[in-house]
PDB file of C-alpha atoms in Angstrom:
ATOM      1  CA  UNK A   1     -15.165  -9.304 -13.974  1.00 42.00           C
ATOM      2  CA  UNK A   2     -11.980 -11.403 -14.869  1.00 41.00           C
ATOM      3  CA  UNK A   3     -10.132 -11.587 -18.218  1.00 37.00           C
ATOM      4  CA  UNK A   4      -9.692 -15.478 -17.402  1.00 36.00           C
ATOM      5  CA  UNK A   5     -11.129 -17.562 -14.830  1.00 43.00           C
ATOM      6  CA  UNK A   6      -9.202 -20.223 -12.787  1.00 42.00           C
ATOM      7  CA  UNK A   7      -6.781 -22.502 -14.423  1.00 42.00           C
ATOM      8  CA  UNK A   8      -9.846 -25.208 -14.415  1.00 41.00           C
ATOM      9  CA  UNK A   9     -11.673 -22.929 -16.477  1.00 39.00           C
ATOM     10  CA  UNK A  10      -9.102 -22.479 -19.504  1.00 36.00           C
ATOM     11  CA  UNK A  11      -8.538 -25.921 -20.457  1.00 38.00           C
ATOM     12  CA  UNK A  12     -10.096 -26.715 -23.512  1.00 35.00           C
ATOM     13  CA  UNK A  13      -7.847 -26.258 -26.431  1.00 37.00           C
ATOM     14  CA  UNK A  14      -4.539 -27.938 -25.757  1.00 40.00           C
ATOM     15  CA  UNK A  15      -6.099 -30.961 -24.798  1.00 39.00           C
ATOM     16  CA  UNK A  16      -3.648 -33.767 -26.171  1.00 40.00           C
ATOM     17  CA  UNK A  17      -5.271 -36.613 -28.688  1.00 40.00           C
ATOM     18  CA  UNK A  18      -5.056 -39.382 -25.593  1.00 46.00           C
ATOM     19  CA  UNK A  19      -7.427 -37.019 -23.147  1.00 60.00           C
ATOM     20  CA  UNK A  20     -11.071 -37.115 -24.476  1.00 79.00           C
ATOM     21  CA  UNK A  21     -12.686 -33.831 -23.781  1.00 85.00           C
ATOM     22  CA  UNK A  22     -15.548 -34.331 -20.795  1.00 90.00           C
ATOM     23  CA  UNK A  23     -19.279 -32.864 -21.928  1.00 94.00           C
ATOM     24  CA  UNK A  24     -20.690 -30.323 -19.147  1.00 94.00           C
ATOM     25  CA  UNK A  25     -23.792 -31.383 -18.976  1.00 95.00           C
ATOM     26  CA  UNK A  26     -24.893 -28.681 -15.975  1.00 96.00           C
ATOM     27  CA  UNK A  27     -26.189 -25.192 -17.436  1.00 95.00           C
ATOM     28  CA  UNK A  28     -24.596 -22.452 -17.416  1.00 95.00           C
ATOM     29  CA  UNK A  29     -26.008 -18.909 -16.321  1.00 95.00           C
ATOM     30  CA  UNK A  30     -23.514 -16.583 -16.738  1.00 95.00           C
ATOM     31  CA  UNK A  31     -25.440 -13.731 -14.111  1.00 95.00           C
ATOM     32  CA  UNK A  32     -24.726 -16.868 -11.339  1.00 96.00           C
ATOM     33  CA  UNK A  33     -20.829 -17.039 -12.339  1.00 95.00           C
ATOM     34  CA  UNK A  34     -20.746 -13.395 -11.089  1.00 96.00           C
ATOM     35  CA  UNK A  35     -18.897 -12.498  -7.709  1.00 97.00           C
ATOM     36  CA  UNK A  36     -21.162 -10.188  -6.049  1.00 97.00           C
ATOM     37  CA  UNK A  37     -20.140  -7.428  -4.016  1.00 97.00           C
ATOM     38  CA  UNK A  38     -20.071  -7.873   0.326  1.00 98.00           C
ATOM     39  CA  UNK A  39     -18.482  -8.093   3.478  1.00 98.00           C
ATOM     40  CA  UNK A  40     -16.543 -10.872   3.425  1.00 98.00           C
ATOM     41  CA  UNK A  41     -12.652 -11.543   2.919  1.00 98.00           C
ATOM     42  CA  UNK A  42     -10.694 -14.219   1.498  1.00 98.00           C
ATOM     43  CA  UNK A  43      -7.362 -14.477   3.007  1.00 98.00           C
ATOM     44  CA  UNK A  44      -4.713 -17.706   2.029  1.00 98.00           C
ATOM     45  CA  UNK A  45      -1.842 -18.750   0.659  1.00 97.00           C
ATOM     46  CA  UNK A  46      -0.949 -21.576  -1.659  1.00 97.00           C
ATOM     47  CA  UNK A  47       1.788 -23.988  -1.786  1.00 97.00           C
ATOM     48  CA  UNK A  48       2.682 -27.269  -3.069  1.00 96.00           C
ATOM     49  CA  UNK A  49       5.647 -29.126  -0.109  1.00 95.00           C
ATOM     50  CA  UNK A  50       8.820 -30.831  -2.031  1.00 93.00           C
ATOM     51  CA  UNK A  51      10.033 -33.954  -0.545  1.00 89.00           C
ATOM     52  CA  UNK A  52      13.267 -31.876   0.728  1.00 91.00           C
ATOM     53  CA  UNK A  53      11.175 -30.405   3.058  1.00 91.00           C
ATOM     54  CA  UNK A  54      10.869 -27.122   1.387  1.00 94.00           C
ATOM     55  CA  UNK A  55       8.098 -26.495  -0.620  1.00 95.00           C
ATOM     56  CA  UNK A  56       6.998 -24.247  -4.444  1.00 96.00           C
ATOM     57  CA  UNK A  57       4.586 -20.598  -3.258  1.00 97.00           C
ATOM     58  CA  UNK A  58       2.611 -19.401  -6.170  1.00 95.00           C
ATOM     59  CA  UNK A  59       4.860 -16.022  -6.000  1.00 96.00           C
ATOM     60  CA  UNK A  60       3.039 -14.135  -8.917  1.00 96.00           C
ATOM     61  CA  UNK A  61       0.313 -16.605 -10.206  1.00 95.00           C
ATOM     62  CA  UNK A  62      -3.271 -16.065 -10.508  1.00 95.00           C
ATOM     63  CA  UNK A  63      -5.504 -17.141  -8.096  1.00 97.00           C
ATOM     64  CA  UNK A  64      -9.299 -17.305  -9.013  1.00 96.00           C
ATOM     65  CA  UNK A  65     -12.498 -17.106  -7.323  1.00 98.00           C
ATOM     66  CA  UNK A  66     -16.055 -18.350  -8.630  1.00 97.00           C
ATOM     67  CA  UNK A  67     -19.225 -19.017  -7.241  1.00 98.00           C
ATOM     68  CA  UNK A  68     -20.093 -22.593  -6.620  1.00 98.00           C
ATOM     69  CA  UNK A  69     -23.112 -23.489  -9.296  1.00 97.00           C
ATOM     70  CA  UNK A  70     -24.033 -26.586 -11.110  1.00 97.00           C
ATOM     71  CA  UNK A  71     -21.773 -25.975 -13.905  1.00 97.00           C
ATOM     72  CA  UNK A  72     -18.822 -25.187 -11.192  1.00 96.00           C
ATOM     73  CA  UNK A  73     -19.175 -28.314  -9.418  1.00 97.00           C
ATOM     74  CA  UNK A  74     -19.299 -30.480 -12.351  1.00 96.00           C
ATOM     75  CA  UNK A  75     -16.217 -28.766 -13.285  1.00 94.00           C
ATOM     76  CA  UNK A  76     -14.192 -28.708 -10.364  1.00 95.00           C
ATOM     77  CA  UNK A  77     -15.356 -32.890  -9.828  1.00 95.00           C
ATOM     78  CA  UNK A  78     -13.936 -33.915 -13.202  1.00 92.00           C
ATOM     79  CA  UNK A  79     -10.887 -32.059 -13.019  1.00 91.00           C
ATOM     80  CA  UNK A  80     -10.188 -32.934  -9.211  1.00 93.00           C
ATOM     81  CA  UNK A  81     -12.411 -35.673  -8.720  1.00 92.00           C
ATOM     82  CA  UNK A  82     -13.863 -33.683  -5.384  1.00 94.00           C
ATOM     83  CA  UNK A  83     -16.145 -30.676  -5.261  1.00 95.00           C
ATOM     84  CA  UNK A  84     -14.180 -30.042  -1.891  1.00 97.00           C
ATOM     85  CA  UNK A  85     -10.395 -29.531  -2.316  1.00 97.00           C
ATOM     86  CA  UNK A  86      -8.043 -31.175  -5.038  1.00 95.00           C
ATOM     87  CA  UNK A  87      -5.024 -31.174  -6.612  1.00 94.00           C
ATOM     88  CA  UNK A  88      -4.318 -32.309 -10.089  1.00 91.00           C
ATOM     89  CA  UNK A  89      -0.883 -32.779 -11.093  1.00 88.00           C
ATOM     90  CA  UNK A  90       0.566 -31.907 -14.155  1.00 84.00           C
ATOM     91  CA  UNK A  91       2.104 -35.563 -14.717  1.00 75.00           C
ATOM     92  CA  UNK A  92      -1.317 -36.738 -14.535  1.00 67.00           C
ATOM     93  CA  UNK A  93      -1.762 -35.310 -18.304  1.00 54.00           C
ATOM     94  CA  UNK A  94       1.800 -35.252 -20.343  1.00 44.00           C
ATOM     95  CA  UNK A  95       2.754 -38.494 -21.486  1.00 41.00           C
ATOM     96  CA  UNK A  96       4.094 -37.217 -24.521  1.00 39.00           C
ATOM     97  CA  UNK A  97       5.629 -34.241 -25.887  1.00 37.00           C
ATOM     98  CA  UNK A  98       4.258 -30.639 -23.645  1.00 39.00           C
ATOM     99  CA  UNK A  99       1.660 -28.184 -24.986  1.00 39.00           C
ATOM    100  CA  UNK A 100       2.472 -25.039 -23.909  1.00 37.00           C
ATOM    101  CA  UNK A 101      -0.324 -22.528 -22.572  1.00 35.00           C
ATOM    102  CA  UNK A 102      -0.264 -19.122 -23.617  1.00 34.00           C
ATOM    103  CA  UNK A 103       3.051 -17.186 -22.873  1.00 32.00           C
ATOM    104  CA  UNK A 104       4.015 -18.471 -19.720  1.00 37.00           C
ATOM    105  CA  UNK A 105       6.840 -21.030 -20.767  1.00 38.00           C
ATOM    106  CA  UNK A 106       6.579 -22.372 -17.198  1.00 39.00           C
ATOM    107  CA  UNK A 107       3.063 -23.380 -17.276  1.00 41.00           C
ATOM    108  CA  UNK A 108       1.681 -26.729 -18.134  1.00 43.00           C
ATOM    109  CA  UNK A 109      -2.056 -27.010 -18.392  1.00 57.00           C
ATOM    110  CA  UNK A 110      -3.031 -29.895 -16.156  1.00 60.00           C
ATOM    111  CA  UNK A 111      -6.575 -30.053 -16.816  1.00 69.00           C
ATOM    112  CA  UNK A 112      -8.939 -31.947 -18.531  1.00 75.00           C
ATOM    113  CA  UNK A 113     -10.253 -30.728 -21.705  1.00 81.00           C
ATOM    114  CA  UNK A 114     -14.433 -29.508 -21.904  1.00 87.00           C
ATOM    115  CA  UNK A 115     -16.484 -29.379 -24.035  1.00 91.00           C
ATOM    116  CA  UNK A 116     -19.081 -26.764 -25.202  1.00 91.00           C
ATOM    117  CA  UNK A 117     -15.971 -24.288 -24.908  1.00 88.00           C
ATOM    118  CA  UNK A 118     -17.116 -21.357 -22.942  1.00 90.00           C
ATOM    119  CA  UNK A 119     -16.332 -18.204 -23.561  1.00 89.00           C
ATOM    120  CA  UNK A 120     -17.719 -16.494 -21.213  1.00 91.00           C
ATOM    121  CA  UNK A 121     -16.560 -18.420 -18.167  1.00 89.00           C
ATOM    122  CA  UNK A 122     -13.125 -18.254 -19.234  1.00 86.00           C
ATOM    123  CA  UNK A 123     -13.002 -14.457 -19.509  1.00 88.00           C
ATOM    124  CA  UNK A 124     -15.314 -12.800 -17.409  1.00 89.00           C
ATOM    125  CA  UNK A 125     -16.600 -15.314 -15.152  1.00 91.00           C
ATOM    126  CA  UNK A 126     -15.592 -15.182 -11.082  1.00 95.00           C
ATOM    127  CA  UNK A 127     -12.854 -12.504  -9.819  1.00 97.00           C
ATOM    128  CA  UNK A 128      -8.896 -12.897  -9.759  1.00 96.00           C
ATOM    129  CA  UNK A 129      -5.467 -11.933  -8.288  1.00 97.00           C
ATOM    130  CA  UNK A 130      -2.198 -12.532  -7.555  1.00 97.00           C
ATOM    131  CA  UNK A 131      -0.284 -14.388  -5.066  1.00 97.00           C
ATOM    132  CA  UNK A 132       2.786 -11.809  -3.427  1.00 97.00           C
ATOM    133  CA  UNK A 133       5.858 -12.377  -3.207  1.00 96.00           C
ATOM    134  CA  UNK A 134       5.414 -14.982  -0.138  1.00 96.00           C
ATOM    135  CA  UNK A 135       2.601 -16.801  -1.790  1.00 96.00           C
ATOM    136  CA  UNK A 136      -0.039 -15.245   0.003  1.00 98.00           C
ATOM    137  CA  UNK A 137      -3.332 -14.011  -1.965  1.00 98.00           C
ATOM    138  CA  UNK A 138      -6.536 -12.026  -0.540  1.00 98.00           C
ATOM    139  CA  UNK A 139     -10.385 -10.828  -2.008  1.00 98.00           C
ATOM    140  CA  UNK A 140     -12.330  -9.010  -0.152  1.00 98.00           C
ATOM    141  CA  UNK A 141     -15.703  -7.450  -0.569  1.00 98.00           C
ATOM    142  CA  UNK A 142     -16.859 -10.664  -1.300  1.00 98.00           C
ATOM    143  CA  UNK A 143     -21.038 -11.602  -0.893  1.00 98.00           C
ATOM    144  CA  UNK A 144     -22.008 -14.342   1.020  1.00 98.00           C
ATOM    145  CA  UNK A 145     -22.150 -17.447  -0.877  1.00 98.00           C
ATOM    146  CA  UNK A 146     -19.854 -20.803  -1.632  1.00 98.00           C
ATOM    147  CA  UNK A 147     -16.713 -20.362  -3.507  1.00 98.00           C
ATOM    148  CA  UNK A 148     -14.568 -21.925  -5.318  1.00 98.00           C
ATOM    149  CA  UNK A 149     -10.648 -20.842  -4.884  1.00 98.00           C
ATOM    150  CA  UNK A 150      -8.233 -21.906  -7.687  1.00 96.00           C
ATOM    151  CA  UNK A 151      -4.724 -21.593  -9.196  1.00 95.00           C
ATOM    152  CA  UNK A 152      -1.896 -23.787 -10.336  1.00 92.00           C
ATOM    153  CA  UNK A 153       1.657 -24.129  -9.130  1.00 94.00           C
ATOM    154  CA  UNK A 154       3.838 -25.325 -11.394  1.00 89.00           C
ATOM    155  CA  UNK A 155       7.428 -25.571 -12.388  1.00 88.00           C
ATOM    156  CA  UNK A 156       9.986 -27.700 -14.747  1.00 84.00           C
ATOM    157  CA  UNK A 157      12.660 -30.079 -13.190  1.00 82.00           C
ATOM    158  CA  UNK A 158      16.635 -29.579 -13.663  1.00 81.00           C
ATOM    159  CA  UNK A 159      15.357 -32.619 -16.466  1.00 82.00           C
ATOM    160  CA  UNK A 160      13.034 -29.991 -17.963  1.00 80.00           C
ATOM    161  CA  UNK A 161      10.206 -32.103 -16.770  1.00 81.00           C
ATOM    162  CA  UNK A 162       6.569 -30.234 -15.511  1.00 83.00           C
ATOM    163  CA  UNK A 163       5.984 -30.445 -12.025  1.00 89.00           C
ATOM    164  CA  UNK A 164       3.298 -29.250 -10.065  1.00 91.00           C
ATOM    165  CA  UNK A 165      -0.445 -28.886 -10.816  1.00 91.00           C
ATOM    166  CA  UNK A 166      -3.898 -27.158 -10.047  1.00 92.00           C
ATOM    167  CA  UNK A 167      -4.897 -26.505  -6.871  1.00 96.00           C
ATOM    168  CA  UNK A 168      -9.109 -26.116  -5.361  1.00 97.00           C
ATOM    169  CA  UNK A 169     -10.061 -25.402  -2.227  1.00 98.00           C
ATOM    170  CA  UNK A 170     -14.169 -24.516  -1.241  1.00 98.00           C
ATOM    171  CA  UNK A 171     -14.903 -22.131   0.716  1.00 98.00           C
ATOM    172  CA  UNK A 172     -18.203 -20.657   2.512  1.00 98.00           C
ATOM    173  CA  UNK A 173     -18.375 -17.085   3.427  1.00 98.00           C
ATOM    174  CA  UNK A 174     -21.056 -15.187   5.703  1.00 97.00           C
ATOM    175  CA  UNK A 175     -21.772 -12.725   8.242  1.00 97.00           C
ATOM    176  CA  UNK A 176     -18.842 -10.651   7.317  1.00 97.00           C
ATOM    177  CA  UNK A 177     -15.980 -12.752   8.262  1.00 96.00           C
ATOM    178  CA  UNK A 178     -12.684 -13.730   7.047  1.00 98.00           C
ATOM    179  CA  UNK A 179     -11.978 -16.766   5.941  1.00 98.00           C
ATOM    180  CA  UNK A 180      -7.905 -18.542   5.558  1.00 98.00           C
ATOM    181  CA  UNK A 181      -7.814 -20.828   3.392  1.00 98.00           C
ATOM    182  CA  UNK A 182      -4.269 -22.777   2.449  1.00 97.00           C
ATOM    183  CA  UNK A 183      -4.212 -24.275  -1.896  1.00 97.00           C
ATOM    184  CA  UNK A 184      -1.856 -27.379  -1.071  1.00 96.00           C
ATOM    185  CA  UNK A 185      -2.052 -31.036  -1.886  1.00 94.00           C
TER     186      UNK A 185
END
């Protein structure tokens, strides 16, 4: 079980006044939020590409897995409008002054605000790690099943300004295999 789970899932309480908070209306089971244990390995990277050619790894963020439900989908739709792959940037949500998250002072929640708050998917839902050094991540001994992959990439500007944003990717795993998977926009 995970202490958090993915930056989609932790994004109720900083919401700003101008963001209305969206109402899940999809159940939630909390057995079905549970990675089970298997065969199967997740192997990928994430990255978002500056114009420069060069791009931002997520060298030591968390990367989150959790199983594609209902209440998953409805999540992942509202905050990337896709249940496929997405990218939200941060810039889509500050207009104003930043709300910091937690105690990372380079991280800028870009997600929209839910509502019941949900304890239990934001702490022990899914499975997480971290991305090495070269932005690379991996799970393995994962069951068969759909997935959702998440994390968030962000930095601040020599302005001080957020850049950035939450990456999804979906994956399906079975037979045993390993799956790549590349988090980019």
């Amino acid at each position: 079980m995970t202490m958090l789970v993915g930056v989609v899932m932790i994004c109720s309480s900083t919401a700003s006044n101008a963001e209305r908070a969206h109402r899940i209306q999809a159940p939630y089971d909390p057995a079905a939020h549970e990675v089970r244990d298997g065969d199967n390995v997740i192997q990928g990277n994430a990255l978002i590409p500056l114009n420069d050619g060069d791009a931002v790894i997520c060298r030591g963020q968390i990367v989150f897995l959790v199983p594609v439900t209902p209440y998953t989908i409805e999540r992942m739709t509202v905050a990337f409008e896709s249940e496929r792959q997405g990218y939200r940037s941060v810039r889509q949500r500050y207009s104003g002054p930043l709300a910091l998250l937690g105690r990372d002072t380079t991280f800028q929640e870009p997600f929209p605000p839910f509502e019941p708050e949900n304890d239990h998917y934001q702490r022990s839902a899914g499975r997480e790690t971290r991305c090495d050094s070269r932005g690379d991540f991996e799970f393995s001994g994962v069951a068969d099943g759909d997935y959702f992959v998440t994390t968030a990439i962000t930095w601040r500007d020599h302005r001080s300004m957020p850049n950035g944003g939450g990456l999804m990717t979906r994956v399906s795993l079975r037979g045993g295999r390993t799956a790549r998977v590349v988090l980019a926009p």
